[in-house]
mmCIF file of C-alpha atoms in Angstrom:
data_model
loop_
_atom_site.group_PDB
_atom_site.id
_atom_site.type_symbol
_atom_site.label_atom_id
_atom_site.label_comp_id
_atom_site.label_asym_id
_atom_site.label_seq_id
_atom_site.Cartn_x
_atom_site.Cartn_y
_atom_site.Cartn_z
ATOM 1 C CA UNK A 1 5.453 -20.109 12.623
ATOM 2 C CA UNK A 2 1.798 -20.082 12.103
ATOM 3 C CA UNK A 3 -0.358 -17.411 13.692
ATOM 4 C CA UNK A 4 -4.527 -17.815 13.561
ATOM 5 C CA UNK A 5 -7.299 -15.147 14.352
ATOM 6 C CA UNK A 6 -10.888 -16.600 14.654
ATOM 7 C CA UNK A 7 -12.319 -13.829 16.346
ATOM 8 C CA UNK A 8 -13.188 -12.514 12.903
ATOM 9 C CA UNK A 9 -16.551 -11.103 14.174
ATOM 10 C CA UNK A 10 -14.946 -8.682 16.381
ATOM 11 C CA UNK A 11 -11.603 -7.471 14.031
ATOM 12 C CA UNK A 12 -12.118 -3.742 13.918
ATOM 13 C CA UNK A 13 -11.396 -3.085 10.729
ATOM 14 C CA UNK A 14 -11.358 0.941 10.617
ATOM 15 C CA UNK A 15 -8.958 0.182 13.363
ATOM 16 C CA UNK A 16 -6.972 -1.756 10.950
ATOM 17 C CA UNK A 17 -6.839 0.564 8.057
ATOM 18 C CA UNK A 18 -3.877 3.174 9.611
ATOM 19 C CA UNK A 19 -1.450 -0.197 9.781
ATOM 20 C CA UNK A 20 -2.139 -1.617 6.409
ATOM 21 C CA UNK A 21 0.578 -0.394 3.603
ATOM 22 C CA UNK A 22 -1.769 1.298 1.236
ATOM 23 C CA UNK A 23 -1.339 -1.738 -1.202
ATOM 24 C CA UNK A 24 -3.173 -3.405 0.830
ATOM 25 C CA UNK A 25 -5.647 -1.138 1.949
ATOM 26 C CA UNK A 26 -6.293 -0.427 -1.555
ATOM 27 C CA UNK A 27 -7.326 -4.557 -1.663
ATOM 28 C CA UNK A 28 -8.900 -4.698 1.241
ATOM 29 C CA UNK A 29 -11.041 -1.754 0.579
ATOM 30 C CA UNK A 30 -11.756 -3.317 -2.723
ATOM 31 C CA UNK A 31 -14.241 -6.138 -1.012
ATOM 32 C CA UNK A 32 -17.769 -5.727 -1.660
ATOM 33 C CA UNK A 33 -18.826 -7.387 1.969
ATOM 34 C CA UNK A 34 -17.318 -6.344 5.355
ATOM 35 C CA UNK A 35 -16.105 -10.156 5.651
ATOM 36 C CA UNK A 36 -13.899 -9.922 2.317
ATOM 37 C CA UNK A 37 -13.104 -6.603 3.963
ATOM 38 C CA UNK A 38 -11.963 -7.495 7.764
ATOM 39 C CA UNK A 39 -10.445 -10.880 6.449
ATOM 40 C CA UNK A 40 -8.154 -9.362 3.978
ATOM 41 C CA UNK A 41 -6.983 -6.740 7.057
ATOM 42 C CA UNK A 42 -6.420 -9.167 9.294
ATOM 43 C CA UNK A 43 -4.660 -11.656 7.287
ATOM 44 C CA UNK A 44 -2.178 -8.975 6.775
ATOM 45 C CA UNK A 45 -2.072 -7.900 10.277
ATOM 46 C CA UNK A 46 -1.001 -11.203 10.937
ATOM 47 C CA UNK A 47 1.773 -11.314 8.458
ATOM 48 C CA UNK A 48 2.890 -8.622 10.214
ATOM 49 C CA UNK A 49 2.848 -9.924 13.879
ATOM 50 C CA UNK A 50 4.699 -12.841 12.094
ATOM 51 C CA UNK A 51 7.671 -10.371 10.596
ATOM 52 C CA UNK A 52 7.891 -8.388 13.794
ATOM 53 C CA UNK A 53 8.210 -11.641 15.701
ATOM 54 C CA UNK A 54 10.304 -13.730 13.753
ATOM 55 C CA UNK A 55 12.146 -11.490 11.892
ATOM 56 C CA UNK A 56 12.450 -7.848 13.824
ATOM 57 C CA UNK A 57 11.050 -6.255 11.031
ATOM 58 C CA UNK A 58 8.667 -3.656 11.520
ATOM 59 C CA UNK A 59 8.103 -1.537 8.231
ATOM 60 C CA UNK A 60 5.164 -2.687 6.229
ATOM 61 C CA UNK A 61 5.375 -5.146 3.738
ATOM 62 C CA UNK A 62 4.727 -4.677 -0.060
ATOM 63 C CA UNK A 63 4.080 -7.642 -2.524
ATOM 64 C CA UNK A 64 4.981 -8.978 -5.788
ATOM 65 C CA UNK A 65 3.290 -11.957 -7.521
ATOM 66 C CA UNK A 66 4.889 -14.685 -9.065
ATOM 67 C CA UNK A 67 3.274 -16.327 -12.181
ATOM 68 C CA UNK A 68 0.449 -17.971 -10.651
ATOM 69 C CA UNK A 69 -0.370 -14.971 -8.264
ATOM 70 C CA UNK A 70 2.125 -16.140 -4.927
ATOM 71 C CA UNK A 71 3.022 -13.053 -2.854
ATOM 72 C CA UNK A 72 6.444 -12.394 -2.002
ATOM 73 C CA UNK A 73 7.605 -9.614 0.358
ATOM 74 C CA UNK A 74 9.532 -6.894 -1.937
ATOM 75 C CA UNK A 75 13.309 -6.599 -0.360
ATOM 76 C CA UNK A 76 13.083 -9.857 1.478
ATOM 77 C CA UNK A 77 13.572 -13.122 -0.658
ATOM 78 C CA UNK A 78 14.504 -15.161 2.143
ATOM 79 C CA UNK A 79 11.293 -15.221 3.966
ATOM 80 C CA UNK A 80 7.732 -16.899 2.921
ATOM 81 C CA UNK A 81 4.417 -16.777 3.824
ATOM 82 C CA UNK A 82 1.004 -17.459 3.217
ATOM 83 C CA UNK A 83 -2.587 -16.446 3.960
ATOM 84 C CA UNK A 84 -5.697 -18.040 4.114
ATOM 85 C CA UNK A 85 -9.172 -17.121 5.174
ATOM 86 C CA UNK A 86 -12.521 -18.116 5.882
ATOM 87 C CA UNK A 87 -15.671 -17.216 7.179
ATOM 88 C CA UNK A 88 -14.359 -18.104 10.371
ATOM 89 C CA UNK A 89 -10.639 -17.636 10.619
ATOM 90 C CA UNK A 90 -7.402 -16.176 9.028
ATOM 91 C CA UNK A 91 -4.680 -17.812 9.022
ATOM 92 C CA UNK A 92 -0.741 -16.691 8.029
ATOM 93 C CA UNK A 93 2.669 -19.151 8.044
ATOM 94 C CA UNK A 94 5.625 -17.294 8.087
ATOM 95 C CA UNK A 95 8.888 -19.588 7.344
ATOM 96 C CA UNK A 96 12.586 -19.272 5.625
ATOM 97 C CA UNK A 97 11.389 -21.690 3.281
ATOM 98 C CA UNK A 98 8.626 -22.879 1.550
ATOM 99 C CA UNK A 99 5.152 -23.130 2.810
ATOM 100 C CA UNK A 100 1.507 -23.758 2.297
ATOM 101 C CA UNK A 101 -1.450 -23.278 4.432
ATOM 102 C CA UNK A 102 -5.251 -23.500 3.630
ATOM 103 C CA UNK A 103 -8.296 -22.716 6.098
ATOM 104 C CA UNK A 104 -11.723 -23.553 4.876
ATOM 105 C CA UNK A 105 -15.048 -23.335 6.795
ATOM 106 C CA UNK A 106 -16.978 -26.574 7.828
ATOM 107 C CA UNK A 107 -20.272 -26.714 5.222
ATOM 108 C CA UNK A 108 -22.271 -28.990 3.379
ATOM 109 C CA UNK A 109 -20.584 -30.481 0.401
ATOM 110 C CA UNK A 110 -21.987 -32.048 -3.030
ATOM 111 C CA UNK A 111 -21.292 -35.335 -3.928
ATOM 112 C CA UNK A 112 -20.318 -34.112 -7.346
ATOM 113 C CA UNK A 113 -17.891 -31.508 -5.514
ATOM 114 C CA UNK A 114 -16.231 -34.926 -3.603
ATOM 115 C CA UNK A 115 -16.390 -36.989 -7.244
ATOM 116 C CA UNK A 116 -14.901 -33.896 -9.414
ATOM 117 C CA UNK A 117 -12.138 -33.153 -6.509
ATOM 118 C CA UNK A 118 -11.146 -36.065 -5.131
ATOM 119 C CA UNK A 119 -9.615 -39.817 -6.517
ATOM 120 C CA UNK A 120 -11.340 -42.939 -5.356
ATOM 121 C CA UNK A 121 -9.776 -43.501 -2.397
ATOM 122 C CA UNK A 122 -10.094 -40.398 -0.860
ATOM 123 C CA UNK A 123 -13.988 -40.603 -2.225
ATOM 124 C CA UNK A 124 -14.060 -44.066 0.317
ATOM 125 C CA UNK A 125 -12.377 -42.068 3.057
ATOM 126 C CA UNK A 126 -14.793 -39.044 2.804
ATOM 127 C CA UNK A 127 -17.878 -41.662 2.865
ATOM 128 C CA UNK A 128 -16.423 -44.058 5.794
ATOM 129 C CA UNK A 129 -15.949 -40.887 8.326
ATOM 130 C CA UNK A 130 -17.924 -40.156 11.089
ATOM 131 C CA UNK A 131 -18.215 -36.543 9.451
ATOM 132 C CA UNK A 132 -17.971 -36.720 5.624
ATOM 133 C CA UNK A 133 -18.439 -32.978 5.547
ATOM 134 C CA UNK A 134 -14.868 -32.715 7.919
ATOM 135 C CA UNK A 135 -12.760 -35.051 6.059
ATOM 136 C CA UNK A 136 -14.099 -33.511 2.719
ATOM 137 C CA UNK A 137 -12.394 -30.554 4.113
ATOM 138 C CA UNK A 138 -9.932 -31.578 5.950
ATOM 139 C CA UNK A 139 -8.603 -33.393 2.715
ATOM 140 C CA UNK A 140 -9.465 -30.008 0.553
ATOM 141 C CA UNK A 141 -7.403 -27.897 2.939
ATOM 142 C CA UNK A 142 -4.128 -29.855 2.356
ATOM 143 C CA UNK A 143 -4.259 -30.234 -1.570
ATOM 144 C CA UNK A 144 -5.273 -26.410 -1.493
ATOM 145 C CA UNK A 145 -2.247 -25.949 0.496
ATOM 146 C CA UNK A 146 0.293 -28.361 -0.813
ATOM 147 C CA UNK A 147 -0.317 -26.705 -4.675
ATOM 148 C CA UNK A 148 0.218 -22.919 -2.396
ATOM 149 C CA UNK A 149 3.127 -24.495 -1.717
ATOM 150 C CA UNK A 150 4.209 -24.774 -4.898
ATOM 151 C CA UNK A 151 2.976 -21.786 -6.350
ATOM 152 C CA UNK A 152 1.106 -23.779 -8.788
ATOM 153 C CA UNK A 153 -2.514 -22.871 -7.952
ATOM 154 C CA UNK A 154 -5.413 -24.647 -8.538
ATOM 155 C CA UNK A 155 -4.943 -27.211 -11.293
ATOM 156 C CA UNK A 156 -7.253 -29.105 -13.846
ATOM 157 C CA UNK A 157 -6.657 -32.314 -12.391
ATOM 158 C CA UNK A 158 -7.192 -31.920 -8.415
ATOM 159 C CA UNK A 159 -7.829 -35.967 -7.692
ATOM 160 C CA UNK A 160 -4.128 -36.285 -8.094
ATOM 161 C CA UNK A 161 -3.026 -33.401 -6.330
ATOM 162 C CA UNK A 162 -1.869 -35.810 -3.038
ATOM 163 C CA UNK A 163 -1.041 -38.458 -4.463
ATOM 164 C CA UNK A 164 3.139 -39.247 -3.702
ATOM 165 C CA UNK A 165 3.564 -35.793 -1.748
ATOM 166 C CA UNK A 166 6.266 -37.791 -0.397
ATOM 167 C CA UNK A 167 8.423 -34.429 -1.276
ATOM 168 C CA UNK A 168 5.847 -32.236 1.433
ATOM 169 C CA UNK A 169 4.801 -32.528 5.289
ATOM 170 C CA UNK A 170 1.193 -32.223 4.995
ATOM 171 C CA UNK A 171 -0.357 -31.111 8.941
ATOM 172 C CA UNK A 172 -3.984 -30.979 9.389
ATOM 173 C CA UNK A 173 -5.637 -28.992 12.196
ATOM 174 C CA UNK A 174 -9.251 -29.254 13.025
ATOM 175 C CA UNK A 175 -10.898 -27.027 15.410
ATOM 176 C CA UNK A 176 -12.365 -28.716 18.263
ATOM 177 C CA UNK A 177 -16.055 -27.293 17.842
ATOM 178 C CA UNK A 178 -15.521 -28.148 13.893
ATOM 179 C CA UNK A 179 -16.160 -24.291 12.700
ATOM 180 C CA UNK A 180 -13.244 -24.929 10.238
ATOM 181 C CA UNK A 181 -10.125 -27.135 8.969
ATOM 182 C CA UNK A 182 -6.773 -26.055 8.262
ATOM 183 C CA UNK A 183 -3.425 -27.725 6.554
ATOM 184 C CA UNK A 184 -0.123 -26.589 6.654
ATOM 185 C CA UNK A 185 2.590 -28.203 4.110
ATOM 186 C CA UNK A 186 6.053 -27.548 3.899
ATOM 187 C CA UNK A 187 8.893 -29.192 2.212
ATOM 188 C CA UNK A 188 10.154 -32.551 3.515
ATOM 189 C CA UNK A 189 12.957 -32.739 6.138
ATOM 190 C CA UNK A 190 14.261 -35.883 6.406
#
């Protein structure tokens, strides 16, 4: 299930700070800018809705980190998640199996950004679109979140990164006023 806040300008965040486990107020409280602040929160926040919805489960969750810095939820193997955040929205998926999701904010991109990130043919895709700056990252978002997927996390050689994902479901969601982009990838079903 996939639940999405962008109404990040008005997330109370003192409000927030009684409901956090003090893990992650600890993290949250550790941003320098209210943003980094108020995104963190609500990411979690979300997470939470997700548990309580999905799962019945109400008591706050604690992480570990697997090699590459995935969360996990301490006591419960059997679900996954994953958070994402922008300028604009926070985003959480909340599965019993593997999952990815990415949200990135609509800006101007470099063309040595596109060249160092992305393989020819996505290079032709980005520069045919009625929006280069939307496909840039709409095609960002889902190789940022097949590899969180994975747990693999940003890798050396990114122009590869969707190339035969014929393992993953790749879903891209654009916002209709084109604030920001997300991707959601989970494991193929046949």
């Amino acid at each position: 299930m996939i639940y999405l806040n962008d109404d990040i300008d008005h997330f109370d965040f003192d409000a927030a700070l009684p409901l956090l486990s003090e893990q992650r107020r600890e993290q949250a409280l550790r941003f320098k800018y209210e943003l980094g602040r108020k995104t963190c929160a609500a990411a979690y926040l979300l997470l939470c809705q997700g548990l309580r919805e999905e799962y019945g489960i109400t008591e706050r969750p604690v992480f570990e980190y697997g090699e590459h810095g995935k969360p996990f939820i301490v006591g419960h193997p059997e679900i996954h998640f994953n958070l994402s955040h922008c300028r604009e929205a926070v985003i959480c998926a909340v599965s019993d199996q593997p999952i990815g999701v990415d949200v990135e904010s609509i800006r101007e991109y470099h063309d040595s950004l596109v060249h160092y990130t992305m393989n020819d043919q996505e290079v032709l895709q980005i520069e045919k679109a009625e929006r280069p700056d939307v496909e840039f990252i709409r095609l960002w978002t889902m190789k940022e979140a097949l590899l969180k997927l994975t747990g693999q996390g940003i890798v050396d050689n990114l122009k590869s990164v969707l190339v035969n994902t014929t393992t993953s479901e790749l879903t891209t969601v654009v916002d209709p006023e084109v604030r920001y982009v997300y991707s959601i990838c989970r494991p193929f079903r046949p």
